[in-house]
Short mmCIF file of C-alpha atoms and ligand atoms in Angstrom, two decimals:
data_model
loop_
_atom_site.label_atom_id
_atom_site.label_comp_id
_atom_site.label_asym_id
_atom_site.label_seq_id
_atom_site.Cartn_x
_atom_site.Cartn_y
_atom_site.Cartn_z
CA MET V 1 18.65 10.68 -52.17
CA LYS V 2 21.89 12.09 -53.29
CA VAL V 3 22.34 15.76 -52.46
CA VAL V 4 25.24 17.92 -53.58
CA ILE V 5 26.19 20.89 -51.39
CA VAL V 6 28.27 23.58 -53.08
CA VAL V 7 30.72 25.54 -50.94
CA GLY V 8 33.69 27.73 -51.71
CA THR V 9 34.19 30.18 -48.89
CA ARG V 10 34.61 30.13 -45.14
CA PRO V 11 31.03 31.12 -44.16
CA GLN V 12 29.56 28.56 -46.53
CA ILE V 13 31.60 25.81 -44.91
CA ILE V 14 30.26 26.86 -41.49
CA LYS V 15 26.67 26.79 -42.83
CA THR V 16 27.25 23.29 -44.23
CA GLY V 17 28.11 21.81 -40.81
CA PRO V 18 24.56 21.70 -39.38
CA LEU V 19 23.13 20.66 -42.75
CA ILE V 20 25.41 17.63 -42.89
CA ARG V 21 24.56 16.70 -39.30
CA ALA V 22 20.80 16.96 -39.95
CA MET V 23 21.01 15.04 -43.21
CA SER V 24 23.01 12.20 -41.73
CA LYS V 25 20.36 11.54 -39.02
CA GLY V 26 17.61 9.64 -40.86
CA GLY V 27 19.85 7.76 -43.30
CA GLU V 28 17.82 9.08 -46.27
CA PHE V 29 20.60 11.19 -47.70
CA GLU V 30 23.91 10.64 -49.37
CA VAL V 31 25.69 13.99 -49.32
CA GLU V 32 28.55 15.08 -51.54
CA ILE V 33 30.35 18.38 -51.01
CA VAL V 34 31.67 20.26 -54.02
CA HIS V 35 34.32 22.81 -53.01
CA THR V 36 34.91 25.41 -55.70
CA GLY V 37 38.26 26.43 -54.18
CA GLN V 38 37.26 30.14 -54.08
CA HIS V 39 38.97 30.19 -50.67
CA TYR V 40 42.16 28.18 -50.63
CA ASP V 41 44.35 29.27 -47.69
CA TYR V 42 44.52 26.69 -44.87
CA GLN V 43 42.95 29.06 -42.31
CA MET V 44 40.14 30.05 -44.68
CA THR V 45 38.97 26.56 -45.57
CA LYS V 46 40.73 23.35 -44.40
CA LEU V 47 40.77 24.53 -40.79
CA MET V 48 36.96 24.86 -40.88
CA PHE V 49 36.53 21.35 -42.30
CA GLU V 50 38.73 19.99 -39.50
CA GLU V 51 37.07 21.95 -36.66
CA LEU V 52 33.55 21.10 -37.78
CA SER V 53 34.46 17.44 -38.55
CA LEU V 54 33.08 17.73 -42.06
CA PRO V 55 33.67 14.99 -44.62
CA ASP V 56 36.25 15.83 -47.27
CA PRO V 57 34.82 17.41 -50.40
CA ALA V 58 34.09 14.95 -53.21
CA THR V 59 35.99 17.36 -55.44
CA ASN V 60 37.83 20.67 -55.25
CA LEU V 61 37.58 22.73 -58.41
CA ASN V 62 40.50 24.98 -57.43
CA VAL V 63 39.01 28.08 -59.08
CA GLY V 64 41.01 30.36 -56.75
CA SER V 65 40.95 34.14 -57.01
CA GLY V 66 39.98 36.12 -60.09
CA THR V 67 37.44 38.57 -61.39
CA HIS V 68 33.84 37.89 -60.45
CA ALA V 69 33.05 36.59 -63.94
CA GLN V 70 36.14 34.38 -64.05
CA GLN V 71 35.54 32.90 -60.63
CA THR V 72 31.82 32.32 -61.24
CA ALA V 73 32.29 30.94 -64.74
CA ASP V 74 35.12 28.55 -63.79
CA ALA V 75 33.09 27.28 -60.85
CA MET V 76 29.96 26.88 -63.02
CA VAL V 77 31.76 24.74 -65.58
CA GLY V 78 33.24 22.48 -62.89
CA ILE V 79 29.93 22.15 -61.02
CA GLU V 80 28.05 21.36 -64.22
CA ARG V 81 30.51 18.54 -64.98
CA PHE V 82 30.19 17.24 -61.44
CA ILE V 83 26.38 17.25 -61.62
CA GLU V 84 26.51 15.41 -64.92
CA ARG V 85 28.66 12.65 -63.39
CA SER V 86 27.06 12.46 -59.96
CA LYS V 87 23.37 12.76 -60.94
CA PRO V 88 22.10 14.18 -57.62
CA SER V 89 18.44 14.45 -56.64
CA ALA V 90 19.04 18.04 -55.53
CA VAL V 91 21.73 20.69 -55.20
CA ILE V 92 21.97 22.91 -52.12
CA VAL V 93 23.77 26.25 -52.11
CA PRO V 94 24.24 28.12 -48.84
CA GLY V 95 24.78 31.88 -48.78
CA ASP V 96 25.42 34.51 -51.40
CA THR V 97 28.97 34.13 -52.67
CA ASN V 98 30.17 33.75 -56.24
CA SER V 99 30.45 30.01 -55.52
CA ALA V 100 26.80 29.92 -54.44
CA LEU V 101 25.71 31.68 -57.62
CA ALA V 102 27.79 29.32 -59.76
CA GLY V 103 26.22 26.30 -58.03
CA GLY V 104 22.74 27.75 -58.45
CA LEU V 105 23.09 28.53 -62.13
CA ALA V 106 24.74 25.20 -62.96
CA SER V 107 22.03 23.33 -61.10
CA ALA V 108 19.10 25.28 -62.55
CA LYS V 109 20.43 24.88 -66.08
CA SER V 110 20.98 21.16 -65.54
CA ARG V 111 17.36 21.02 -64.33
CA VAL V 112 18.28 19.55 -60.95
CA PRO V 113 16.11 20.81 -58.06
CA LEU V 114 17.92 23.67 -56.33
CA GLY V 115 17.65 24.67 -52.67
CA HIS V 116 18.98 28.04 -51.51
CA VAL V 117 19.90 28.25 -47.83
CA GLU V 118 19.64 31.81 -46.46
CA ALA V 119 17.14 32.83 -49.13
CA GLY V 120 15.46 36.23 -49.04
CA ALA V 121 18.24 38.12 -47.25
CA ARG V 122 18.35 41.58 -48.84
CA SER V 123 20.39 44.73 -48.33
CA TYR V 124 18.70 46.42 -51.32
CA ASP V 125 22.15 47.61 -52.35
CA MET V 126 23.06 46.32 -55.79
CA SER V 127 26.62 47.65 -55.48
CA MET V 128 27.31 44.63 -53.25
CA PRO V 129 28.27 41.57 -55.31
CA GLU V 130 26.47 39.43 -52.75
CA GLU V 131 23.15 41.24 -53.33
CA VAL V 132 23.37 40.50 -57.06
CA ASN V 133 24.13 36.86 -56.28
CA ARG V 134 21.25 36.52 -53.81
CA ARG V 135 18.63 38.01 -56.05
CA LEU V 136 19.63 35.83 -59.00
CA LEU V 137 19.80 32.73 -56.84
CA ASP V 138 16.41 33.32 -55.29
CA HIS V 139 14.84 33.61 -58.72
CA CYS V 140 16.20 30.30 -60.00
CA SER V 141 15.79 28.19 -56.84
CA ASP V 142 13.04 25.59 -56.39
CA LEU V 143 13.19 25.63 -52.59
CA LEU V 144 13.98 28.85 -50.76
CA PHE V 145 14.99 28.31 -47.15
CA ALA V 146 14.32 31.64 -45.45
CA PRO V 147 16.14 32.25 -42.15
CA THR V 148 13.73 34.89 -40.76
CA GLU V 149 10.16 36.22 -41.17
CA ASN V 150 11.66 39.29 -42.76
CA SER V 151 13.54 37.31 -45.40
CA LEU V 152 10.39 35.28 -46.09
CA GLY V 153 8.51 38.57 -46.59
CA ASN V 154 11.15 39.74 -49.07
CA LEU V 155 10.69 36.57 -51.13
CA GLN V 156 6.91 36.97 -51.10
CA LYS V 157 7.20 40.63 -52.20
CA GLU V 158 9.35 39.54 -55.13
CA SER V 159 6.93 36.74 -56.08
CA VAL V 160 9.77 34.25 -56.52
CA PRO V 161 8.80 31.30 -58.69
CA GLY V 162 10.10 28.65 -56.23
CA LYS V 163 8.68 27.55 -52.89
CA PRO V 164 9.71 29.66 -49.87
CA VAL V 165 9.97 27.79 -46.56
CA LEU V 166 10.56 29.55 -43.23
CA THR V 167 13.21 27.42 -41.52
CA GLY V 168 15.27 29.65 -39.21
CA ASP V 169 18.96 30.27 -39.63
CA VAL V 170 21.46 27.40 -39.96
CA MET V 171 24.14 29.72 -38.52
CA TYR V 172 22.09 29.86 -35.32
CA ASP V 173 21.96 26.04 -35.26
CA SER V 174 25.71 26.06 -35.56
CA TYR V 175 26.12 28.75 -32.90
CA LEU V 176 24.09 26.71 -30.39
CA THR V 177 26.04 23.54 -31.16
CA PHE V 178 29.45 25.12 -30.68
CA GLN V 179 28.97 27.78 -28.00
CA SER V 180 30.11 25.56 -25.12
CA ARG V 181 33.17 24.35 -27.06
CA ALA V 182 33.93 28.01 -27.75
CA ASP V 183 33.83 28.75 -24.03
CA ASN V 184 36.31 25.95 -23.37
CA SER V 185 38.76 27.34 -25.91
CA ASN V 186 41.94 28.90 -24.50
CA GLU V 187 42.04 31.58 -27.19
CA LEU V 188 41.94 34.49 -24.72
CA ASP V 189 44.98 33.14 -22.82
CA LEU V 190 46.84 32.49 -26.05
CA LEU V 191 46.27 36.08 -27.14
CA ASP V 192 46.76 37.55 -23.67
CA LEU V 193 43.30 39.16 -23.65
CA ALA V 194 41.02 39.90 -20.71
CA ALA V 195 37.31 39.14 -21.12
CA GLY V 196 35.19 42.23 -21.72
CA GLU V 197 38.16 44.49 -22.42
CA TYR V 198 38.56 44.32 -26.17
CA ALA V 199 36.60 44.67 -29.39
CA VAL V 200 36.60 42.07 -32.17
CA LEU V 201 37.23 43.82 -35.48
CA THR V 202 36.63 42.22 -38.88
CA VAL V 203 36.87 43.96 -42.25
CA HIS V 204 36.76 42.18 -45.58
CA ARG V 205 33.91 43.42 -47.79
CA SER V 206 35.02 44.67 -51.17
CA GLU V 207 33.11 47.97 -50.72
CA ASN V 208 35.38 48.76 -47.73
CA VAL V 209 38.60 46.99 -48.63
CA ASP V 210 38.81 47.96 -52.30
CA ARG V 211 38.08 51.63 -51.51
CA ARG V 212 41.25 53.14 -50.07
CA ASP V 213 39.42 56.14 -48.56
CA ARG V 214 37.02 53.88 -46.65
CA LEU V 215 39.78 51.56 -45.46
CA GLU V 216 41.80 54.54 -44.21
CA GLU V 217 38.79 55.92 -42.35
CA ILE V 218 38.17 52.61 -40.60
CA PHE V 219 41.75 52.36 -39.34
CA LYS V 220 41.81 56.04 -38.38
CA ALA V 221 38.77 55.41 -36.20
CA VAL V 222 40.35 52.29 -34.69
CA ARG V 223 43.49 54.29 -33.78
CA LEU V 224 41.37 56.95 -32.05
CA ALA V 225 39.09 54.49 -30.25
CA ASP V 226 39.73 53.88 -26.58
CA ILE V 227 39.71 50.10 -26.79
CA THR V 228 41.98 47.26 -27.93
CA ALA V 229 40.79 45.99 -31.31
CA VAL V 230 41.59 42.38 -32.19
CA LEU V 231 41.61 41.88 -35.94
CA PRO V 232 41.76 38.38 -37.45
CA LEU V 233 43.12 39.57 -40.76
CA HIS V 234 41.44 38.40 -43.96
CA PRO V 235 43.97 37.89 -46.81
CA ARG V 236 42.10 40.38 -48.99
CA THR V 237 42.35 43.06 -46.28
CA LYS V 238 46.02 42.29 -45.61
CA LYS V 239 46.82 42.94 -49.26
CA ALA V 240 44.73 46.14 -49.36
CA MET V 241 46.29 47.51 -46.15
CA MET V 242 49.77 46.99 -47.58
CA GLU V 243 48.80 48.66 -50.85
CA ALA V 244 47.22 51.62 -49.00
CA GLY V 245 50.31 52.02 -46.79
CA ILE V 246 48.34 51.44 -43.59
CA ARG V 247 50.99 50.33 -41.09
CA PRO V 248 49.61 48.26 -38.19
CA GLU V 249 52.55 49.34 -35.97
CA SER V 250 51.24 52.93 -36.18
CA ILE V 251 48.02 51.80 -34.41
CA PRO V 252 49.13 50.73 -30.90
CA ASN V 253 45.70 49.47 -29.81
CA LEU V 254 45.36 47.20 -32.88
CA LYS V 255 46.18 43.53 -32.37
CA ILE V 256 46.40 41.74 -35.69
CA ILE V 257 46.13 37.95 -35.70
CA GLU V 258 45.91 35.30 -38.43
CA PRO V 259 42.38 34.33 -39.55
CA VAL V 260 41.01 32.11 -36.77
CA GLY V 261 38.84 29.00 -36.84
CA TYR V 262 35.10 29.14 -36.20
CA ILE V 263 35.30 28.01 -32.58
CA GLU V 264 38.10 30.47 -31.76
CA MET V 265 36.08 33.24 -33.40
CA LEU V 266 33.02 32.40 -31.29
CA CYS V 267 35.23 32.37 -28.19
CA LEU V 268 36.65 35.80 -29.04
CA LEU V 269 33.20 37.22 -29.74
CA ARG V 270 31.46 35.75 -26.72
CA HIS V 271 33.98 37.37 -24.37
CA SER V 272 34.35 40.68 -26.18
CA ALA V 273 33.01 44.10 -25.18
CA LEU V 274 31.78 44.71 -28.71
CA ALA V 275 32.11 43.72 -32.34
CA ILE V 276 33.09 46.13 -35.10
CA THR V 277 32.52 44.50 -38.46
CA ASP V 278 31.35 44.60 -42.05
CA SER V 279 30.51 40.88 -42.07
CA GLY V 280 26.93 39.61 -42.13
CA GLY V 281 27.77 36.49 -40.12
CA VAL V 282 29.62 38.38 -37.37
CA GLN V 283 26.61 40.70 -36.88
CA LYS V 284 24.51 37.66 -36.08
CA ASP V 285 27.12 35.83 -33.98
CA ALA V 286 27.50 39.01 -31.89
CA PHE V 287 23.72 39.25 -31.51
CA TRP V 288 23.45 35.65 -30.28
CA SER V 289 26.39 36.28 -27.91
CA GLY V 290 24.60 39.33 -26.43
CA VAL V 291 27.47 41.51 -27.64
CA PRO V 292 26.66 44.90 -29.24
CA CYS V 293 27.76 45.32 -32.83
CA ILE V 294 28.96 48.35 -34.76
CA THR V 295 28.50 47.66 -38.45
CA LEU V 296 30.84 49.33 -40.93
CA ARG V 297 28.17 49.51 -43.63
CA GLU V 298 25.29 51.77 -44.62
CA ASN V 299 22.81 48.90 -44.69
CA THR V 300 22.37 45.36 -43.46
CA GLU V 301 20.42 42.27 -44.40
CA TRP V 302 20.03 41.48 -40.71
CA VAL V 303 17.57 44.21 -39.74
CA GLU V 304 16.41 42.03 -36.82
CA THR V 305 19.66 42.84 -34.97
CA ILE V 306 19.02 46.59 -35.42
CA GLN V 307 15.38 46.28 -34.33
CA ALA V 308 16.56 44.51 -31.17
CA GLY V 309 18.79 47.51 -30.38
CA MET V 310 21.99 45.43 -30.57
CA ASN V 311 23.47 46.70 -33.84
CA THR V 312 24.31 50.19 -35.14
CA LEU V 313 25.03 51.06 -38.78
CA VAL V 314 27.85 53.60 -39.02
CA GLY V 315 29.37 53.16 -42.48
CA THR V 316 33.01 54.25 -42.34
CA ASP V 317 32.43 57.72 -40.86
CA VAL V 318 35.16 58.19 -38.23
CA GLN V 319 33.02 60.27 -35.86
CA LYS V 320 30.08 57.88 -36.09
CA ILE V 321 32.35 54.90 -35.36
CA LEU V 322 33.91 56.66 -32.37
CA HIS V 323 30.53 57.78 -31.06
CA ALA V 324 29.20 54.22 -31.28
CA VAL V 325 32.28 52.78 -29.53
CA ARG V 326 31.90 55.31 -26.69
CA HIS V 327 28.17 54.64 -26.50
CA TRP V 328 28.66 50.91 -26.03
CA THR V 329 31.73 51.02 -23.80
CA TYR V 330 30.70 53.84 -21.43
CA GLY V 331 27.11 54.60 -22.31
CA LEU V 332 23.76 52.96 -22.09
CA GLU V 333 23.25 49.51 -20.71
CA ARG V 334 22.78 46.70 -23.16
CA PRO V 335 19.18 45.65 -23.78
CA ALA V 336 18.28 42.66 -21.60
CA PRO V 337 18.22 39.38 -23.55
CA SER V 338 14.67 38.55 -24.58
CA SER V 339 13.11 35.31 -23.34
CA SER V 340 10.81 35.03 -26.37
CA PRO V 341 11.98 32.92 -29.32
CA GLY V 342 14.47 34.96 -31.33
CA PRO V 343 13.99 36.03 -34.93
CA PHE V 344 16.47 33.43 -36.24
CA GLY V 345 14.47 30.33 -35.36
CA ASP V 346 14.72 27.61 -32.73
CA GLY V 347 18.09 26.09 -33.60
CA HIS V 348 16.55 23.38 -35.79
CA ALA V 349 16.67 25.10 -39.16
CA SER V 350 18.81 22.33 -40.68
CA GLU V 351 16.32 19.61 -39.73
CA LYS V 352 13.51 21.64 -41.32
CA ILE V 353 15.58 22.00 -44.46
CA ALA V 354 16.23 18.24 -44.56
CA GLU V 355 12.49 17.50 -44.07
CA SER V 356 11.48 19.94 -46.81
CA LEU V 357 13.99 18.35 -49.16
CA VAL V 358 12.66 14.85 -48.54
CA GLN V 359 9.10 16.04 -49.15
CA TYR V 360 10.05 17.98 -52.26
CA ILE V 361 12.14 15.24 -53.81
CA SER V 362 9.60 12.48 -53.06
CA GLY V 363 6.83 14.72 -54.42
CA ASN V 364 8.86 15.20 -57.59
CA LYS V 365 9.24 11.48 -58.28
CA GLY V 366 7.98 10.75 -61.74
CA GLN V 367 9.39 14.01 -63.02
CA PRO V 368 12.77 13.84 -64.76
CA GLN V 369 15.57 13.60 -62.18
CA THR V 370 18.32 13.05 -64.72
CA PRO V 371 20.43 16.15 -65.12
CA VAL V 372 20.05 17.80 -68.48
CA VAL V 373 23.41 19.11 -69.65
CA THR V 374 23.30 20.21 -73.26
CA GLY V 375 24.84 22.83 -75.48
CA LEU V 376 22.89 26.06 -76.09
CA GLY V 377 22.00 25.01 -79.63
CA ALA V 378 20.79 21.55 -78.64
C1 UD1 N 1 33.93 36.08 -50.32
C2 UD1 N 1 32.47 36.41 -50.61
C3 UD1 N 1 31.87 37.18 -49.43
C4 UD1 N 1 32.10 36.43 -48.13
C5 UD1 N 1 33.59 36.17 -47.97
C6 UD1 N 1 33.94 35.45 -46.70
C7 UD1 N 1 31.91 36.78 -53.00
C8 UD1 N 1 31.52 37.80 -54.00
N1 UD1 N 1 32.30 37.25 -51.80
O1 UD1 N 1 34.68 37.29 -50.29
O2 UD1 N 1 30.49 37.31 -49.63
O3 UD1 N 1 31.63 37.23 -47.07
O4 UD1 N 1 34.03 35.39 -49.09
O5 UD1 N 1 35.33 35.52 -46.48
O6 UD1 N 1 31.86 35.60 -53.26
N2 UD1 N 1 42.35 35.40 -50.74
C9 UD1 N 1 43.46 34.70 -50.33
N3 UD1 N 1 43.28 33.44 -49.84
C10 UD1 N 1 42.05 32.86 -49.75
C11 UD1 N 1 40.93 33.59 -50.20
C12 UD1 N 1 41.09 34.84 -50.68
O7 UD1 N 1 44.57 35.18 -50.39
O8 UD1 N 1 41.96 31.72 -49.28
C13 UD1 N 1 42.52 36.78 -51.22
C14 UD1 N 1 42.84 36.89 -52.68
O9 UD1 N 1 43.70 37.99 -52.84
C15 UD1 N 1 41.51 37.21 -53.30
C16 UD1 N 1 40.86 38.04 -52.22
O10 UD1 N 1 41.33 37.49 -51.00
O11 UD1 N 1 41.64 37.87 -54.50
C17 UD1 N 1 39.37 38.05 -52.22
O12 UD1 N 1 38.86 36.75 -52.22
P1 UD1 N 1 37.40 36.45 -52.83
O13 UD1 N 1 37.37 35.11 -53.44
O14 UD1 N 1 36.92 37.58 -53.67
O15 UD1 N 1 36.52 36.33 -51.59
P2 UD1 N 1 36.26 37.24 -50.31
O16 UD1 N 1 36.72 38.62 -50.40
O17 UD1 N 1 36.76 36.42 -49.18
#
């Protein structure tokens, strides 16, 4: 069974790691990675492939940066051509990026079975490009791999036409695989940090970075917060900070570093006092690390982390951010880790995905597997 996995951005590459490991176990799968090239800097992509020992992509479409339509359309055309040549039994798209949407649409229109990993995540905020991507993807996927009960419930409420399967979260699989390597990393020494005495800060979402007022508020709060904030700087944020005239040297407790690899990021998080972030993935990594999270958004897909008392939504309100930082650094004790199975599965989500794929593809034998790539008028 040939399966194509479409990636393009850093978090999608991380999600692909456990999938590749699970699929290479039984010998049933031949996996080809299509990289759209949405992320192209070494630290944003190649570094992840190296750290996670992933096979090189079968192709890189080099779509690069652009408007949402440009990026999605360029990726779609390239993926469609690849599907036509490669004739896979299924296409898998992890996550909710423009690359994921492009892979989903190209696959659905070529009539190749489509599996969406991380299906059913919802913020119910259509101003987020990712929410648009997720909803469209979930309505054209054949197999919907839901990471949590809550995401499964969202898919059921929307009566998606495909088959939802509750698998757990592949990011949790990855977290469990790499946590001990993260603890052996010397990242703290390299950065001259003491465990428990700093916050990990990440900011990259367009709704924060492309809005100058929100970006200014975030960095105002960081300057006033009584903690060192370590910021692995996303290229998008670097550009926006320069354009907004936010000078890092005017924030003495801000320590800006280059984007780090996955293992270094886990090391930083696992030893931090708290995370301050607008990333979905960091909210979950912090949760699994037992580190409280302050989320610079008005909503989150990962409501489980809020329900567990480990995550607070503050938007970009300076006072709310400062209150939350004080609360977690001087205030209440952290909730004790629960011994019951967590909401993100048992660390074997990728194996469940591989099993579901085998069942689905074998069950579909007899139905046309040949990709259909025709013009609109055909
Ligand atoms: C994308 C995803 C987001 C995901 C994030 C992870 C969409 C809509 N968004 O946002 O869901 O959380 O990836 O990082 O798909 N840039 C570089 N070098 C790179 C990549 C980006 O310089 O390697 C700069 C460019 O100026 C580019 C900007 O960052 O215009 C934004 O890149 P974009 O492709 O929109 O992705 P992200 O913002 O990273």
